[in-house]
Coordinates of C-alpha atoms in Angstrom, one line a residue:
M1 CA -16.3 -43.0 100.4
K2 CA -13.1 -44.9 100.2
S3 CA -12.8 -48.2 102.0
I4 CA -9.8 -48.8 104.2
S5 CA -7.2 -51.2 102.8
R6 CA -6.5 -53.8 105.5
S7 CA -3.3 -55.8 106.0
K8 CA -3.5 -59.5 106.9
K9 CA -0.1 -59.7 108.4
L10 CA 0.0 -62.1 111.3
I11 CA 2.0 -61.0 114.4
P12 CA 2.6 -64.0 116.6
L13 CA 2.5 -64.1 120.4
L14 CA 5.9 -63.1 121.6
P15 CA 7.6 -64.7 124.6
A16 CA 8.5 -62.6 127.5
Y17 CA 12.1 -61.9 128.3
Q18 CA 13.8 -65.0 129.6
A19 CA 15.8 -63.1 132.1
L20 CA 14.8 -60.8 135.0
S21 CA 13.2 -57.8 133.5
H22 CA 13.8 -55.7 136.6
P23 CA 16.5 -56.7 139.0
S24 CA 15.5 -55.9 142.5
A25 CA 18.2 -53.3 142.8
T26 CA 16.5 -51.1 140.3
M27 CA 12.7 -51.9 140.3
S28 CA 10.4 -49.5 142.0
L29 CA 6.7 -50.1 142.4
R30 CA 4.3 -47.3 141.6
S31 CA 1.8 -46.2 144.3
V32 CA -1.9 -45.6 143.9
K33 CA -2.9 -41.9 144.1
Q34 CA -6.7 -42.4 143.9
I35 CA -9.3 -45.0 143.1
L36 CA -12.2 -43.9 140.9
P37 CA -15.2 -46.1 141.5
A38 CA -17.4 -47.5 138.7
T39 CA -19.8 -44.8 137.4
P40 CA -23.5 -45.1 136.4
K41 CA -24.1 -45.8 132.7
H42 CA -25.8 -43.5 130.2
W43 CA -26.6 -43.7 126.5
V44 CA -24.5 -42.2 123.8
G45 CA -26.9 -42.2 120.8
D46 CA -28.9 -45.4 120.8
G47 CA -26.1 -47.8 120.4
F48 CA -23.6 -47.2 123.2
N49 CA -24.6 -47.7 126.8
V50 CA -21.4 -46.5 128.5
H51 CA -19.8 -45.8 131.8
P52 CA -18.1 -42.4 131.8
V53 CA -15.0 -44.0 133.4
F54 CA -13.0 -40.8 134.3
A55 CA -16.1 -39.0 135.8
N56 CA -15.0 -35.6 137.1
K57 CA -11.3 -36.3 136.4
A58 CA -12.0 -36.1 132.6
F59 CA -10.2 -33.3 130.8
T60 CA -7.8 -32.7 133.7
D61 CA -4.0 -32.6 133.9
E62 CA -4.0 -35.7 136.1
L63 CA -4.8 -37.9 133.1
S64 CA -2.8 -36.1 130.4
P65 CA -2.5 -36.9 127.6
F66 CA -5.7 -38.9 128.0
L67 CA -8.9 -36.8 128.2
M68 CA -12.0 -38.9 128.4
F69 CA -13.0 -42.6 128.5
D70 CA -16.3 -44.3 127.7
Y71 CA -16.7 -48.0 128.3
A72 CA -19.7 -50.0 127.0
P73 CA -19.8 -53.3 129.0
P74 CA -21.2 -56.4 127.4
K75 CA -24.8 -55.9 126.3
E76 CA -27.1 -58.1 124.2
F77 CA -28.7 -56.3 121.3
P78 CA -31.5 -58.0 119.3
A79 CA -31.3 -58.3 115.5
L80 CA -32.8 -55.2 113.9
K81 CA -36.2 -55.6 112.2
P82 CA -36.3 -55.1 108.5
G83 CA -36.3 -51.4 107.5
K84 CA -34.7 -50.2 110.8
S85 CA -31.4 -48.3 110.7
P86 CA -28.3 -49.5 112.7
R87 CA -27.9 -48.2 116.2
G88 CA -25.2 -45.6 117.0
V89 CA -24.3 -41.9 116.8
G90 CA -24.9 -39.8 113.7
Q91 CA -22.6 -37.2 112.2
H92 CA -20.8 -34.9 114.6
P93 CA -17.6 -32.9 114.5
H94 CA -14.3 -33.0 116.4
R95 CA -11.2 -30.8 116.5
G96 CA -7.9 -30.9 118.5
F97 CA -7.6 -34.5 119.7
E98 CA -7.8 -38.2 118.7
T99 CA -10.5 -40.8 119.3
V100 CA -9.4 -44.4 120.0
T101 CA -12.2 -47.0 119.7
I102 CA -11.6 -50.6 120.7
A103 CA -14.1 -53.3 119.8
F104 CA -14.2 -56.3 122.2
Q105 CA -17.4 -57.9 121.0
G106 CA -19.7 -57.0 118.1
E107 CA -18.7 -54.6 115.3
V108 CA -18.3 -50.8 115.0
E109 CA -18.6 -49.0 111.7
H110 CA -17.0 -45.7 111.1
A111 CA -17.4 -43.1 108.3
D112 CA -16.0 -39.6 108.1
S113 CA -15.9 -36.4 106.0
V114 CA -12.4 -37.1 104.5
G115 CA -13.6 -40.3 102.9
N116 CA -12.7 -43.1 105.3
R117 CA -15.2 -45.9 105.9
D118 CA -14.3 -49.0 107.9
V119 CA -15.6 -51.7 110.2
I120 CA -13.7 -53.1 113.2
G121 CA -14.5 -56.4 114.9
P122 CA -13.4 -58.1 118.2
G123 CA -9.9 -57.1 119.2
E124 CA -9.5 -54.4 116.6
V125 CA -8.9 -50.6 116.9
Q126 CA -9.9 -47.4 115.2
W127 CA -7.5 -44.6 115.8
M128 CA -8.8 -41.4 114.4
T129 CA -6.9 -38.1 114.4
A130 CA -9.4 -35.2 114.3
G131 CA -6.7 -32.6 114.1
R132 CA -7.9 -29.4 112.5
G133 CA -11.4 -30.8 112.0
I134 CA -13.3 -33.8 111.0
I135 CA -17.0 -34.9 110.9
H136 CA -17.7 -38.6 111.5
Q137 CA -20.3 -41.1 112.5
E138 CA -20.2 -44.3 114.5
F139 CA -22.7 -47.1 114.3
H140 CA -23.1 -50.8 114.9
S141 CA -22.1 -52.4 111.6
N142 CA -24.8 -53.5 109.1
D143 CA -23.8 -57.2 109.4
Y144 CA -23.8 -57.2 113.2
S145 CA -27.1 -55.2 113.3
K146 CA -28.8 -57.8 111.1
R147 CA -27.8 -60.7 113.3
G148 CA -27.7 -59.1 116.8
G149 CA -25.6 -60.4 119.7
V150 CA -23.4 -59.2 122.5
F151 CA -21.8 -55.8 122.0
E152 CA -18.8 -54.4 124.0
M153 CA -16.5 -51.6 123.2
C154 CA -14.7 -48.5 124.6
Q155 CA -13.7 -45.1 123.3
L156 CA -10.8 -43.0 124.6
W157 CA -10.0 -39.4 123.8
V158 CA -6.3 -38.6 123.5
N159 CA -5.2 -35.0 123.5
L160 CA -3.0 -33.5 120.8
P161 CA 0.0 -31.3 121.7
K162 CA -0.6 -27.6 120.9
K163 CA 1.7 -27.8 117.9
H164 CA -0.3 -30.6 116.3
K165 CA -3.8 -29.6 117.1
M166 CA -4.3 -28.3 113.5
T167 CA -2.7 -31.3 111.8
K168 CA -4.4 -32.9 108.9
P169 CA -7.2 -35.4 109.9
N170 CA -6.1 -39.1 109.7
Y171 CA -7.5 -42.5 110.3
Q172 CA -5.6 -45.7 111.4
P173 CA -7.4 -49.0 111.2
I174 CA -5.6 -51.6 113.4
L175 CA -6.4 -55.2 112.9
E176 CA -6.2 -57.7 115.8
K177 CA -3.5 -59.6 113.9
E178 CA -1.4 -56.4 113.8
I179 CA -1.3 -56.0 117.6
P180 CA 1.6 -57.9 119.1
A181 CA 1.0 -59.8 122.3
V182 CA 3.8 -60.4 124.9
E183 CA 3.6 -63.2 127.4
V184 CA 4.3 -62.3 131.0
Y185 CA 5.2 -64.6 133.9
E186 CA 4.3 -64.4 137.6
A187 CA 6.3 -61.8 139.5
T188 CA 8.7 -62.8 142.3
E189 CA 9.2 -60.9 145.5
G190 CA 12.6 -59.7 144.3
G191 CA 11.1 -58.2 141.2
G192 CA 11.9 -60.9 138.6
E193 CA 9.7 -63.4 136.8
E194 CA 9.1 -67.1 137.2
C195 CA 10.2 -67.8 133.7
D196 CA 10.3 -71.6 134.1
A197 CA 6.5 -71.7 134.9
S198 CA 3.6 -71.2 132.6
P199 CA 2.8 -67.6 131.5
A200 CA 0.6 -65.8 134.0
G201 CA -0.9 -63.5 131.3
N202 CA -0.3 -61.5 128.2
V203 CA -0.1 -57.9 127.1
R204 CA -1.5 -56.7 123.8
V205 CA 0.5 -53.6 122.9
I206 CA -1.8 -51.2 121.0
A207 CA 0.4 -48.1 121.4
G208 CA 3.7 -47.4 123.0
A209 CA 6.1 -50.3 123.9
F210 CA 6.2 -53.1 126.4
K211 CA 9.5 -54.8 127.1
G212 CA 10.9 -53.7 123.7
T213 CA 7.8 -54.7 121.7
K214 CA 6.2 -51.7 120.0
G215 CA 2.5 -51.3 119.3
P216 CA 1.3 -50.4 115.7
A217 CA -0.4 -47.1 116.6
T218 CA 1.3 -43.9 115.5
T219 CA 1.0 -41.1 118.1
F220 CA 1.9 -37.4 118.4
S221 CA 3.3 -37.7 121.9
P222 CA 4.5 -40.6 124.0
V223 CA 1.4 -42.7 124.7
E224 CA 1.0 -46.2 126.2
L225 CA -2.1 -48.3 125.6
W226 CA -2.0 -52.0 126.6
D227 CA -4.7 -54.6 126.8
V228 CA -3.8 -57.1 129.6
T229 CA -5.3 -60.5 130.3
I230 CA -4.6 -62.6 133.4
P231 CA -6.4 -66.0 132.9
E232 CA -6.1 -67.3 136.5
K233 CA -7.0 -66.0 139.9
N234 CA -4.3 -64.9 142.4
K235 CA -1.6 -64.3 139.8
T236 CA 0.8 -61.3 140.3
I237 CA 2.5 -59.7 137.3
D238 CA 4.8 -56.7 136.9
L239 CA 4.3 -54.2 134.1
P240 CA 7.3 -51.9 133.5
F241 CA 6.0 -48.4 132.8
P242 CA 7.9 -45.1 132.2
E243 CA 8.2 -43.4 135.6
Q244 CA 7.8 -39.9 134.1
N245 CA 4.5 -40.8 132.5
N246 CA 1.0 -40.7 133.9
C247 CA -0.4 -44.2 134.3
I248 CA -4.1 -45.3 134.6
V249 CA -5.3 -48.8 135.4
F250 CA -8.8 -49.7 134.3
V251 CA -10.4 -53.0 135.2
R252 CA -12.5 -54.1 132.3
R253 CA -13.4 -57.5 133.7
G254 CA -12.7 -59.2 137.1
Q255 CA -10.9 -57.4 139.9
I256 CA -7.4 -56.7 140.9
D257 CA -5.1 -55.4 143.7
V258 CA -2.5 -52.9 142.7
M259 CA 0.5 -53.7 144.9
G260 CA 2.7 -50.8 146.0
K261 CA 5.6 -50.1 148.2
D262 CA 5.9 -51.6 151.7
N263 CA 3.3 -54.2 151.0
A264 CA 0.6 -51.6 150.4
K265 CA -2.2 -52.6 148.1
E266 CA -5.3 -51.0 146.7
H267 CA -8.3 -53.0 145.5
V268 CA -9.9 -52.1 142.1
G269 CA -13.2 -53.6 141.2
P270 CA -14.9 -54.0 137.8
Q271 CA -15.1 -50.8 135.7
A272 CA -13.1 -48.9 138.4
V273 CA -9.9 -47.1 137.9
A274 CA -6.6 -46.7 139.8
L275 CA -4.7 -43.5 139.2
T276 CA -1.1 -44.0 140.0
K277 CA 1.6 -41.7 141.2
R278 CA 4.7 -41.0 139.2
D279 CA 6.9 -42.6 141.9
G280 CA 8.0 -45.8 140.3
D281 CA 8.8 -47.6 137.1
T282 CA 6.6 -50.7 137.6
V283 CA 2.9 -51.3 138.0
R284 CA 2.3 -54.6 139.9
V285 CA -1.2 -56.1 139.8
R286 CA -2.6 -59.2 141.3
S287 CA -5.7 -60.8 139.8
G288 CA -8.7 -61.4 142.1
E289 CA -10.8 -63.5 139.7
P290 CA -10.2 -65.8 136.7
N291 CA -10.1 -64.3 133.3
T292 CA -9.3 -60.8 134.6
S293 CA -8.9 -58.1 131.9
V294 CA -7.2 -54.7 132.5
L295 CA -6.4 -51.7 130.3
I296 CA -3.2 -49.9 131.1
M297 CA -3.0 -46.5 129.6
G298 CA -0.9 -43.3 130.1
G299 CA 1.7 -41.1 128.6
L300 CA 4.0 -38.2 129.0
P301 CA 1.9 -35.2 130.4
L302 CA 1.6 -32.5 127.9
N303 CA 1.7 -29.7 130.5
E304 CA -0.5 -27.4 128.4
P305 CA -3.8 -25.7 129.1
I306 CA -6.9 -27.7 128.3
A307 CA -10.0 -25.9 127.0
A308 CA -12.8 -28.4 126.3
R309 CA -16.3 -27.8 125.2
G310 CA -18.5 -30.5 123.6
P311 CA -16.6 -32.1 120.7
F312 CA -13.7 -29.7 120.7
V313 CA -10.5 -29.7 122.8
M314 CA -8.1 -26.8 122.3
N315 CA -5.8 -24.7 124.5
T316 CA -7.9 -21.6 124.9
F317 CA -11.7 -20.9 124.8
D318 CA -11.0 -18.4 122.0
E319 CA -9.8 -21.4 120.0
I320 CA -13.0 -23.2 120.9
M321 CA -15.1 -20.3 119.6
Q322 CA -13.1 -20.4 116.4
A323 CA -13.7 -24.1 116.1
N324 CA -17.4 -23.5 116.3
R325 CA -17.2 -20.8 113.6
D326 CA -15.2 -23.0 111.3
Y327 CA -17.6 -25.9 111.8
Q328 CA -20.6 -23.6 111.1
M329 CA -18.8 -22.3 107.9
G330 CA -18.2 -25.8 106.6
R331 CA -14.5 -25.7 107.0
F332 CA -14.1 -29.2 108.7
G333 CA -13.1 -32.3 106.9
K334 CA -11.0 -30.7 104.2

């Protein structure tokens, strides 16, 4: 298998705009449509003890273009005994969508049927396009397995538009140093920022764009994926977000209030989700604990039928049956 060539380019922390990002005359806060509470955990293979974050909303139009979300909270794994294999998930197929894996602590090793092999560590991302078909495996890396330690990661599934479902499989390794981070300042009542104060947080832009700063991931439809950190309690920040896009707010650590119109607010606890309405161009969040961490994700709804079964996501169940036939005939990963 080929190893992925990794760039060492450093992308510095970028300052937020030094002017009001959203004058009060134009800013409109998004409302919360629904809160999804934290879900019970289950095991995926023997290496990933995850919350199925989207629960019964997975694979629905409300989340489009996102499909599914598994989050493995911090968990201590002991070092493997000599002769034992790394923990994880063995070879399995995918077709019709993309998998996005973010490592927060520990290391994830990926290998696939088109020859990619790679390891990501804290802050890094694997963005795999299954397209017309790929077979891959995901394990704790050999080095991490030998030493043990805390492991934390998540995996998101992103749907592909109908016209791209049979595209050639691809793999994007994204280093932490390649992900730009934008400082944000505390929001004011009128919709601006207290730019003369210390930053209230920062936004790592993995995909899409935040205040003109673009993320490194290449996508097949408009997708936003931001990793937001708010170090102090009771800090309010505004996150401009395309009004026509679905927007999902996930609390990885800590707790927040999502502040809406007319002083409305919705509380979101750890590992819970706020689904927002497409009724504004700004998501306003207020941290409820120090060192709060939030994932903001969303994109332009595809408005196409979703047929999902096991590892395949297509537009019709006839296409699902064809995917099964193609996999059984050995036509994946070519």
